[in-house]
PDB file of C-alpha atoms in Angstrom:
ATOM      1  CA  MET A 203      74.735 117.728  71.230  1.00 45.00           C
ATOM      2  CA  ARG A 204      77.001 115.286  72.794  1.00 45.00           C
ATOM      3  CA  GLN A 205      79.245 116.440  75.143  1.00 47.00           C
ATOM      4  CA  GLY A 206      83.205 115.656  75.575  1.00 41.00           C
ATOM      5  CA  PRO A 207      84.637 112.895  77.880  1.00 47.00           C
ATOM      6  CA  GLU A 208      84.519 113.853  81.291  1.00 50.00           C
ATOM      7  CA  ILE A 209      87.995 114.725  83.036  1.00 46.00           C
ATOM      8  CA  TRP A 210      89.096 112.788  85.876  1.00 50.00           C
ATOM      9  CA  ILE A 211      91.272 114.024  88.719  1.00 51.00           C
ATOM     10  CA  ARG A 212      94.169 111.552  89.541  1.00 55.00           C
ATOM     11  CA  GLY A 213      94.759 110.817  93.450  1.00 54.00           C
ATOM     12  CA  PRO A 214      91.997 111.463  96.534  1.00 54.00           C
ATOM     13  CA  VAL A 215      88.715 111.921  95.818  1.00 54.00           C
ATOM     14  CA  ALA A 216      86.082 113.234  97.823  1.00 55.00           C
ATOM     15  CA  ALA A 217      82.243 113.238  97.316  1.00 50.00           C
ATOM     16  CA  PRO A 218      81.340 116.439  95.742  1.00 50.00           C
ATOM     17  CA  GLU A 219      78.793 118.992  96.983  1.00 50.00           C
ATOM     18  CA  SER A 220      76.994 119.516  94.088  1.00 44.00           C
ATOM     19  CA  PRO A 221      73.272 118.308  93.431  1.00 46.00           C
ATOM     20  CA  ASP A 222      74.031 118.111  89.777  1.00 47.00           C
ATOM     21  CA  ARG A 223      76.025 115.091  89.803  1.00 43.00           C
ATOM     22  CA  GLY A 224      72.932 112.614  89.645  1.00 40.00           C
ATOM     23  CA  PRO A 225      71.458 110.414  92.352  1.00 39.00           C
ATOM     24  CA  ALA A 226      73.498 110.087  95.387  1.00 41.00           C
ATOM     25  CA  ALA A 227      73.467 107.013  97.585  1.00 40.00           C
ATOM     26  CA  PRO A 228      71.404 106.960 100.639  1.00 38.00           C
ATOM     27  CA  GLU A 229      73.711 108.799 103.418  1.00 43.00           C
ATOM     28  CA  MET A 230      75.008 106.904 106.229  1.00 41.00           C
ATOM     29  CA  PRO A 231      75.571 108.779 109.676  1.00 41.00           C
ATOM     30  CA  ARG A 232      78.714 109.807 110.294  1.00 42.00           C
ATOM     31  CA  ASP A 233      80.111 111.443 113.461  1.00 40.00           C
ATOM     32  CA  PRO A 234      81.493 114.657 112.123  1.00 37.00           C
ATOM     33  CA  SER A 235      83.422 114.852 115.703  1.00 38.00           C
ATOM     34  CA  PRO A 236      86.872 115.541 115.950  1.00 37.00           C
ATOM     35  CA  ALA A 237      87.632 112.027 117.761  1.00 40.00           C
ATOM     36  CA  GLU A 238      86.940 110.712 114.199  1.00 43.00           C
ATOM     37  CA  ALA A 239      89.547 107.513 114.169  1.00 49.00           C
ATOM     38  CA  PRO A 240      92.855 108.700 112.764  1.00 62.00           C
ATOM     39  CA  GLY A 241      93.925 106.262 109.456  1.00 89.00           C
ATOM     40  CA  PHE A 242      92.601 104.626 106.863  1.00 94.00           C
ATOM     41  CA  SER A 243      89.359 101.950 106.679  1.00 96.00           C
ATOM     42  CA  TRP A 244      90.088  99.398 103.910  1.00 96.00           C
ATOM     43  CA  ILE A 245      86.787  98.103 102.005  1.00 97.00           C
ATOM     44  CA  GLY A 246      86.895  94.962  99.704  1.00 97.00           C
ATOM     45  CA  VAL A 247      85.143  95.820  96.455  1.00 97.00           C
ATOM     46  CA  HIS A 248      84.293  92.031  96.207  1.00 96.00           C
ATOM     47  CA  GLY A 249      84.940  88.607  98.603  1.00 94.00           C
ATOM     48  CA  GLY A 250      88.233  87.382  99.174  1.00 94.00           C
ATOM     49  CA  ALA A 251      89.728  90.750  97.998  1.00 96.00           C
ATOM     50  CA  GLY A 252      92.317  90.381 100.836  1.00 93.00           C
ATOM     51  CA  VAL A 253      91.182  93.277 103.308  1.00 95.00           C
ATOM     52  CA  THR A 254      91.534  91.320 106.418  1.00 93.00           C
ATOM     53  CA  THR A 255      95.353  90.241 105.562  1.00 93.00           C
ATOM     54  CA  LEU A 256      96.068  93.953 104.614  1.00 94.00           C
ATOM     55  CA  ALA A 257      95.056  95.411 107.719  1.00 93.00           C
ATOM     56  CA  GLY A 258      96.929  92.934 109.457  1.00 91.00           C
ATOM     57  CA  VAL A 259     100.211  93.716 107.896  1.00 92.00           C
ATOM     58  CA  PHE A 260      99.383  97.009 107.219  1.00 93.00           C
ATOM     59  CA  GLY A 261      97.226  98.311 109.896  1.00 92.00           C
ATOM     60  CA  GLY A 262      94.232 100.169 109.668  1.00 93.00           C
ATOM     61  CA  GLN A 263      90.252  99.542 109.830  1.00 94.00           C
ATOM     62  CA  ASP A 264      89.118  96.348 108.261  1.00 95.00           C
ATOM     63  CA  CYS A 265      85.658  97.290 106.850  1.00 95.00           C
ATOM     64  CA  GLY A 266      85.004  93.961 105.000  1.00 95.00           C
ATOM     65  CA  GLN A 267      82.912  94.992 101.842  1.00 95.00           C
ATOM     66  CA  GLY A 268      80.438  97.988 103.961  1.00 94.00           C
ATOM     67  CA  TRP A 269      81.130 101.675 104.238  1.00 93.00           C
ATOM     68  CA  PRO A 270      83.071 102.668 107.143  1.00 94.00           C
ATOM     69  CA  GLY A 271      81.150 103.332 110.152  1.00 90.00           C
ATOM     70  CA  PRO A 272      80.583 106.387 112.532  1.00 88.00           C
ATOM     71  CA  GLY A 273      83.907 106.558 114.562  1.00 89.00           C
ATOM     72  CA  ASP A 274      86.147 104.635 111.687  1.00 93.00           C
ATOM     73  CA  PRO A 275      88.466 106.549 109.175  1.00 94.00           C
ATOM     74  CA  SER A 276      86.766 108.032 106.715  1.00 93.00           C
ATOM     75  CA  SER A 277      89.782 107.817 104.274  1.00 94.00           C
ATOM     76  CA  VAL A 278      89.103 104.808 102.321  1.00 96.00           C
ATOM     77  CA  LEU A 279      91.811 102.510 100.573  1.00 97.00           C
ATOM     78  CA  LEU A 280      89.478 100.107  98.005  1.00 97.00           C
ATOM     79  CA  VAL A 281      91.032  96.532  97.795  1.00 98.00           C
ATOM     80  CA  ALA A 282      90.410  94.413  94.724  1.00 98.00           C
ATOM     81  CA  ARG A 283      92.445  91.160  93.236  1.00 97.00           C
ATOM     82  CA  THR A 284      94.167  91.116  89.961  1.00 97.00           C
ATOM     83  CA  HIS A 285      91.746  88.620  88.138  1.00 97.00           C
ATOM     84  CA  ALA A 286      88.947  90.035  85.460  1.00 97.00           C
ATOM     85  CA  ALA A 287      86.072  90.293  88.233  1.00 97.00           C
ATOM     86  CA  GLY A 288      88.276  92.103  90.788  1.00 97.00           C
ATOM     87  CA  LEU A 289      89.210  94.733  88.206  1.00 97.00           C
ATOM     88  CA  THR A 290      85.600  95.052  87.266  1.00 97.00           C
ATOM     89  CA  ALA A 291      84.652  95.077  90.762  1.00 97.00           C
ATOM     90  CA  VAL A 292      87.309  98.159  91.505  1.00 97.00           C
ATOM     91  CA  GLY A 293      86.217  99.895  88.295  1.00 96.00           C
ATOM     92  CA  ARG A 294      82.829 100.257  89.427  1.00 96.00           C
ATOM     93  CA  ALA A 295      83.495 101.305  92.818  1.00 96.00           C
ATOM     94  CA  VAL A 296      86.223 103.880  91.849  1.00 96.00           C
ATOM     95  CA  GLU A 297      83.266 105.406  89.434  1.00 94.00           C
ATOM     96  CA  GLU A 298      80.701 105.560  92.791  1.00 93.00           C
ATOM     97  CA  PHE A 299      83.031 107.661  93.861  1.00 94.00           C
ATOM     98  CA  ARG A 300      83.473 109.843  90.896  1.00 93.00           C
ATOM     99  CA  LEU A 301      80.146 110.266  90.765  1.00 94.00           C
ATOM    100  CA  GLY A 302      79.551 111.289  94.283  1.00 93.00           C
ATOM    101  CA  ARG A 303      77.429 108.058  95.158  1.00 93.00           C
ATOM    102  CA  ALA A 304      79.694 107.349  98.199  1.00 92.00           C
ATOM    103  CA  PRO A 305      78.315 108.360 101.884  1.00 92.00           C
ATOM    104  CA  THR A 306      79.204 111.775 102.616  1.00 90.00           C
ATOM    105  CA  GLY A 307      82.396 112.120 104.227  1.00 91.00           C
ATOM    106  CA  VAL A 308      83.809 108.858 102.996  1.00 94.00           C
ATOM    107  CA  GLY A 309      86.892 109.774 100.579  1.00 94.00           C
ATOM    108  CA  LEU A 310      88.621 107.385  98.040  1.00 95.00           C
ATOM    109  CA  ASP A 311      92.342 107.365  98.925  1.00 95.00           C
ATOM    110  CA  SER A 312      93.649 104.883  96.398  1.00 96.00           C
ATOM    111  CA  VAL A 313      93.194 101.433  94.859  1.00 97.00           C
ATOM    112  CA  VAL A 314      95.074  98.691  96.538  1.00 97.00           C
ATOM    113  CA  LEU A 315      95.389  95.687  94.025  1.00 98.00           C
ATOM    114  CA  VAL A 316      96.566  92.008  95.133  1.00 97.00           C
ATOM    115  CA  ALA A 317      98.059  89.772  93.027  1.00 96.00           C
ATOM    116  CA  ASP A 318      95.618  86.993  92.337  1.00 95.00           C
ATOM    117  CA  ALA A 319      98.373  84.509  91.170  1.00 95.00           C
ATOM    118  CA  PRO A 320     102.118  84.326  91.219  1.00 95.00           C
ATOM    119  CA  GLY A 321     103.820  85.906  88.191  1.00 93.00           C
ATOM    120  CA  ARG A 322     102.925  88.765  85.717  1.00 94.00           C
ATOM    121  CA  LEU A 323      99.455  89.656  84.612  1.00 96.00           C
ATOM    122  CA  PRO A 324      98.153  88.839  81.130  1.00 96.00           C
ATOM    123  CA  ARG A 325      98.483  91.758  78.846  1.00 97.00           C
ATOM    124  CA  PRO A 326      94.164  92.568  79.101  1.00 97.00           C
ATOM    125  CA  LEU A 327      94.456  92.562  82.593  1.00 97.00           C
ATOM    126  CA  ALA A 328      97.995  94.962  82.460  1.00 97.00           C
ATOM    127  CA  GLN A 329      96.178  96.922  80.225  1.00 97.00           C
ATOM    128  CA  ARG A 330      93.187  97.491  82.535  1.00 96.00           C
ATOM    129  CA  VAL A 331      95.239  98.015  85.190  1.00 97.00           C
ATOM    130  CA  ARG A 332      97.100 100.843  83.759  1.00 96.00           C
ATOM    131  CA  LEU A 333      93.625 102.656  82.641  1.00 95.00           C
ATOM    132  CA  LEU A 334      92.933 102.162  86.789  1.00 96.00           C
ATOM    133  CA  GLU A 335      96.047 104.009  87.101  1.00 95.00           C
ATOM    134  CA  SER A 336      95.487 106.930  84.792  1.00 93.00           C
ATOM    135  CA  ALA A 337      92.251 107.497  87.129  1.00 92.00           C
ATOM    136  CA  VAL A 338      93.238 107.017  90.903  1.00 95.00           C
ATOM    137  CA  ASP A 339      96.418 106.212  92.543  1.00 96.00           C
ATOM    138  CA  VAL A 340      97.152 102.383  92.487  1.00 97.00           C
ATOM    139  CA  HIS A 341      99.374 100.418  95.099  1.00 96.00           C
ATOM    140  CA  ARG A 342     100.202  96.915  93.988  1.00 96.00           C
ATOM    141  CA  VAL A 343     100.720  93.866  96.175  1.00 96.00           C
ATOM    142  CA  PRO A 344     102.488  90.673  95.122  1.00 95.00           C
ATOM    143  CA  TRP A 345     101.904  87.204  95.645  1.00 94.00           C
ATOM    144  CA  VAL A 346     102.888  86.138  99.086  1.00 92.00           C
ATOM    145  CA  PRO A 347     102.775  82.485  99.310  1.00 89.00           C
ATOM    146  CA  ALA A 348     103.389  82.860 103.363  1.00 87.00           C
ATOM    147  CA  TRP A 349      99.800  84.662 103.448  1.00 87.00           C
ATOM    148  CA  ARG A 350      97.503  80.993 102.414  1.00 83.00           C
ATOM    149  CA  LEU A 351      99.448  80.038 105.633  1.00 84.00           C
ATOM    150  CA  ASP A 352      99.054  83.026 107.695  1.00 77.00           C
ATOM    151  CA  GLY A 353     102.377  84.304 107.421  1.00 67.00           C
ATOM    152  CA  THR A 354     101.048  87.922 108.085  1.00 73.00           C
ATOM    153  CA  HIS A 355     103.587  88.381 110.908  1.00 77.00           C
ATOM    154  CA  GLU A 356     106.254  88.357 109.015  1.00 78.00           C
ATOM    155  CA  GLY A 357     105.577  92.138 107.954  1.00 83.00           C
ATOM    156  CA  PRO A 358     104.867  93.966 104.470  1.00 91.00           C
ATOM    157  CA  PRO A 359     106.280  92.141 101.530  1.00 90.00           C
ATOM    158  CA  ARG A 360     109.074  93.653  99.300  1.00 90.00           C
ATOM    159  CA  GLY A 361     107.448  95.468  96.495  1.00 91.00           C
ATOM    160  CA  THR A 362     105.038  97.424  98.695  1.00 92.00           C
ATOM    161  CA  GLU A 363     107.013 100.307 100.008  1.00 91.00           C
ATOM    162  CA  SER A 364     104.824 103.099  98.476  1.00 91.00           C
ATOM    163  CA  LEU A 365     101.724 101.406 100.539  1.00 93.00           C
ATOM    164  CA  VAL A 366     103.820 101.201 103.377  1.00 92.00           C
ATOM    165  CA  ARG A 367     104.468 105.044 103.255  1.00 90.00           C
ATOM    166  CA  ARG A 368     100.841 105.772 102.176  1.00 88.00           C
ATOM    167  CA  THR A 369      99.754 103.896 105.192  1.00 88.00           C
ATOM    168  CA  ARG A 370     102.414 105.289 107.649  1.00 84.00           C
ATOM    169  CA  ARG A 371     101.822 108.636 106.780  1.00 66.00           C
ATOM    170  CA  VAL A 372      98.162 108.403 108.214  1.00 54.00           C
ATOM    171  CA  ARG A 373      98.525 106.722 111.080  1.00 49.00           C
TER     172      ARG A 373
END
């Protein structure tokens, strides 16, 4: 007998404690001390996602494409570009959190999508973004030409107010 679709919970996701969730990823050692760094960790789900730039503009820990290490903030912001490969990669990463395969103590806060080009997304990509938004909080970062020339000192771009509020809330 087939079961119906699983229900997704929108918002921050913590790894479930239940053993019936399937195989878990190998656990990374985490420092459970209260001295853990406050804030959030940026994780790129593919190369060139923009993690270093976002960490420079919004603050937080740049974890590259790896999990937060001991002493790093355990609240994760997944970063992807808005091209097809980026949206596929972030979908897989969200699924890993949903299935409880993230390291113990690491929680998904939200997804940050960085524009891969100026202008509107093509319809098929926009539909994929809407599907992702139905499962998790998504913040959008527009195309910023100055970032190509290291214009990160100018601060957050217009249109990122929700991300500014999110990142300031956990500092």
